[in-house]
Amino acid sequence: SGLATTSGEDISARSVRDKIQKMVEEEDVHKPMTDQKIVELLKTNGVKIARRTVAKYRDQLGVLPARMRKRV
């Protein structure tokens, strides 16, 4: 299944999951991104996605929520 971009094109769910995985790997471990922040960053890259969908994909990738990824 695919998602729409802001330009009306389709993007695969797999490529969106890959983008989310990369964002989480590159984030500041002391201030991890929330699902909403990931939504906002994807939107600036032209991907329209709901926060709930980001949470679902993050869960499928085995990535913990931001509050559980935070390191002091």
Short mmCIF file of N, CA and C in Angstrom, two decimals:
data_model
loop_
_atom_site.label_atom_id
_atom_site.label_comp_id
_atom_site.label_asym_id
_atom_site.label_seq_id
_atom_site.Cartn_x
_atom_site.Cartn_y
_atom_site.Cartn_z
N SER A 1 0.84 -1.18 0.00
CA SER A 1 0.00 0.00 0.00
C SER A 1 0.88 1.24 0.00
N GLY A 2 0.32 2.34 -0.44
CA GLY A 2 1.12 3.55 -0.54
C GLY A 2 0.48 4.72 0.15
N LEU A 3 1.26 5.75 0.27
CA LEU A 3 0.81 7.00 0.86
C LEU A 3 0.96 8.10 -0.18
N ALA A 4 0.23 9.17 -0.01
CA ALA A 4 0.32 10.29 -0.94
C ALA A 4 1.38 11.28 -0.48
N THR A 5 2.01 11.92 -1.46
CA THR A 5 2.93 13.00 -1.14
C THR A 5 2.17 14.30 -1.29
N THR A 6 2.76 15.39 -0.85
CA THR A 6 2.09 16.68 -0.96
C THR A 6 1.91 17.09 -2.41
N SER A 7 2.70 16.51 -3.32
CA SER A 7 2.56 16.82 -4.74
C SER A 7 1.57 15.89 -5.44
N GLY A 8 0.94 14.97 -4.68
CA GLY A 8 -0.06 14.09 -5.23
C GLY A 8 0.46 12.76 -5.75
N GLU A 9 1.76 12.54 -5.69
CA GLU A 9 2.35 11.28 -6.14
C GLU A 9 2.23 10.24 -5.02
N ASP A 10 2.43 8.99 -5.37
CA ASP A 10 2.39 7.93 -4.37
C ASP A 10 3.80 7.58 -3.91
N ILE A 11 3.92 7.22 -2.64
CA ILE A 11 5.19 6.76 -2.08
C ILE A 11 4.87 5.49 -1.31
N SER A 12 5.75 4.51 -1.39
CA SER A 12 5.46 3.22 -0.76
C SER A 12 5.58 3.32 0.76
N ALA A 13 4.80 2.51 1.44
CA ALA A 13 4.86 2.46 2.90
C ALA A 13 6.25 2.02 3.34
N ARG A 14 6.86 1.13 2.57
CA ARG A 14 8.20 0.64 2.92
C ARG A 14 9.22 1.78 2.90
N SER A 15 9.14 2.64 1.90
CA SER A 15 10.11 3.74 1.83
C SER A 15 9.88 4.74 2.97
N VAL A 16 8.62 4.91 3.38
CA VAL A 16 8.34 5.79 4.52
C VAL A 16 8.90 5.17 5.79
N ARG A 17 8.73 3.86 5.97
CA ARG A 17 9.31 3.18 7.14
C ARG A 17 10.82 3.32 7.14
N ASP A 18 11.44 3.21 5.96
CA ASP A 18 12.89 3.39 5.86
C ASP A 18 13.31 4.79 6.29
N LYS A 19 12.52 5.80 5.89
CA LYS A 19 12.82 7.19 6.28
C LYS A 19 12.70 7.36 7.79
N ILE A 20 11.67 6.77 8.38
CA ILE A 20 11.47 6.86 9.83
C ILE A 20 12.64 6.19 10.55
N GLN A 21 13.03 5.01 10.08
CA GLN A 21 14.15 4.29 10.68
C GLN A 21 15.42 5.15 10.65
N LYS A 22 15.69 5.77 9.51
CA LYS A 22 16.89 6.60 9.37
C LYS A 22 16.83 7.81 10.30
N MET A 23 15.65 8.44 10.39
CA MET A 23 15.50 9.60 11.28
C MET A 23 15.81 9.23 12.73
N VAL A 24 15.28 8.09 13.17
CA VAL A 24 15.47 7.65 14.55
C VAL A 24 16.94 7.31 14.80
N GLU A 25 17.58 6.67 13.83
CA GLU A 25 19.00 6.32 13.99
C GLU A 25 19.88 7.55 14.11
N GLU A 26 19.49 8.65 13.44
CA GLU A 26 20.31 9.85 13.41
C GLU A 26 19.91 10.90 14.45
N GLU A 27 18.88 10.62 15.25
CA GLU A 27 18.40 11.61 16.20
C GLU A 27 19.34 11.77 17.40
N ASP A 28 19.16 12.87 18.12
CA ASP A 28 19.90 13.13 19.36
C ASP A 28 19.33 12.20 20.44
N VAL A 29 20.18 11.33 20.99
CA VAL A 29 19.69 10.35 21.98
C VAL A 29 19.25 11.01 23.28
N HIS A 30 19.68 12.24 23.50
CA HIS A 30 19.28 12.96 24.71
C HIS A 30 17.94 13.68 24.52
N LYS A 31 17.55 13.87 23.26
CA LYS A 31 16.27 14.53 22.96
C LYS A 31 15.65 13.85 21.73
N PRO A 32 15.14 12.63 21.92
CA PRO A 32 14.57 11.89 20.78
C PRO A 32 13.30 12.56 20.23
N MET A 33 13.05 12.33 18.96
CA MET A 33 11.89 12.92 18.29
C MET A 33 10.61 12.19 18.67
N THR A 34 9.56 12.97 18.88
CA THR A 34 8.24 12.40 19.11
C THR A 34 7.66 11.98 17.76
N ASP A 35 6.59 11.21 17.80
CA ASP A 35 5.92 10.83 16.56
C ASP A 35 5.45 12.07 15.81
N GLN A 36 4.96 13.08 16.55
CA GLN A 36 4.49 14.31 15.91
C GLN A 36 5.63 15.03 15.20
N LYS A 37 6.82 15.06 15.81
CA LYS A 37 7.98 15.70 15.19
C LYS A 37 8.36 14.96 13.91
N ILE A 38 8.28 13.63 13.93
CA ILE A 38 8.57 12.84 12.73
C ILE A 38 7.56 13.18 11.63
N VAL A 39 6.28 13.32 12.00
CA VAL A 39 5.24 13.72 11.04
C VAL A 39 5.61 15.04 10.39
N GLU A 40 6.02 16.02 11.23
CA GLU A 40 6.36 17.35 10.71
C GLU A 40 7.57 17.30 9.78
N LEU A 41 8.58 16.50 10.12
CA LEU A 41 9.76 16.38 9.26
C LEU A 41 9.42 15.68 7.95
N LEU A 42 8.60 14.65 8.00
CA LEU A 42 8.18 13.98 6.77
C LEU A 42 7.38 14.93 5.89
N LYS A 43 6.56 15.77 6.52
CA LYS A 43 5.76 16.72 5.75
C LYS A 43 6.66 17.71 5.01
N THR A 44 7.76 18.13 5.65
CA THR A 44 8.69 19.04 4.96
C THR A 44 9.38 18.33 3.79
N ASN A 45 9.41 17.00 3.84
CA ASN A 45 9.97 16.21 2.73
C ASN A 45 8.88 15.80 1.74
N GLY A 46 7.68 16.34 1.92
CA GLY A 46 6.60 16.09 0.97
C GLY A 46 5.75 14.87 1.23
N VAL A 47 5.86 14.25 2.41
CA VAL A 47 5.09 13.04 2.71
C VAL A 47 3.96 13.40 3.68
N LYS A 48 2.71 13.16 3.23
CA LYS A 48 1.56 13.39 4.11
C LYS A 48 1.27 12.10 4.86
N ILE A 49 1.35 12.17 6.19
CA ILE A 49 1.15 10.98 7.01
C ILE A 49 0.59 11.40 8.37
N ALA A 50 -0.25 10.56 8.94
CA ALA A 50 -0.82 10.84 10.26
C ALA A 50 0.11 10.36 11.36
N ARG A 51 0.01 10.98 12.52
CA ARG A 51 0.83 10.60 13.66
C ARG A 51 0.59 9.14 14.03
N ARG A 52 -0.67 8.70 13.96
CA ARG A 52 -0.99 7.31 14.29
C ARG A 52 -0.30 6.33 13.34
N THR A 53 -0.17 6.73 12.08
CA THR A 53 0.51 5.88 11.10
C THR A 53 2.00 5.82 11.41
N VAL A 54 2.59 6.95 11.80
CA VAL A 54 4.00 6.97 12.20
C VAL A 54 4.19 6.03 13.39
N ALA A 55 3.29 6.10 14.36
CA ALA A 55 3.38 5.23 15.55
C ALA A 55 3.30 3.76 15.14
N LYS A 56 2.41 3.44 14.20
CA LYS A 56 2.26 2.07 13.73
C LYS A 56 3.53 1.59 13.04
N TYR A 57 4.09 2.41 12.16
CA TYR A 57 5.31 2.04 11.45
C TYR A 57 6.48 1.92 12.42
N ARG A 58 6.56 2.83 13.38
CA ARG A 58 7.63 2.79 14.39
C ARG A 58 7.54 1.48 15.16
N ASP A 59 6.33 1.09 15.52
CA ASP A 59 6.11 -0.16 16.24
C ASP A 59 6.52 -1.36 15.38
N GLN A 60 6.17 -1.33 14.09
CA GLN A 60 6.54 -2.41 13.18
C GLN A 60 8.05 -2.53 13.05
N LEU A 61 8.75 -1.40 13.16
CA LEU A 61 10.21 -1.39 13.06
C LEU A 61 10.88 -1.80 14.38
N GLY A 62 10.09 -1.92 15.44
CA GLY A 62 10.64 -2.28 16.74
C GLY A 62 11.31 -1.11 17.44
N VAL A 63 10.91 0.11 17.07
CA VAL A 63 11.48 1.32 17.66
C VAL A 63 10.58 1.76 18.81
N LEU A 64 11.17 2.00 19.96
CA LEU A 64 10.41 2.42 21.14
C LEU A 64 9.91 3.85 21.00
N PRO A 65 8.88 4.24 21.78
CA PRO A 65 8.42 5.63 21.79
C PRO A 65 9.54 6.55 22.30
N ALA A 66 9.44 7.84 21.97
CA ALA A 66 10.48 8.81 22.31
C ALA A 66 10.84 8.79 23.79
N ARG A 67 9.85 8.75 24.66
CA ARG A 67 10.14 8.80 26.10
C ARG A 67 10.94 7.59 26.57
N MET A 68 10.85 6.48 25.84
CA MET A 68 11.59 5.28 26.21
C MET A 68 12.95 5.20 25.51
N ARG A 69 13.15 6.03 24.47
CA ARG A 69 14.44 6.07 23.77
C ARG A 69 15.39 7.08 24.40
N LYS A 70 14.86 7.97 25.23
CA LYS A 70 15.67 9.04 25.81
C LYS A 70 16.76 8.49 26.72
N ARG A 71 17.97 9.00 26.52
CA ARG A 71 19.10 8.63 27.38
C ARG A 71 19.58 9.87 28.11
N VAL A 72 19.87 9.71 29.39
CA VAL A 72 20.28 10.86 30.20
C VAL A 72 21.78 11.06 30.12
#
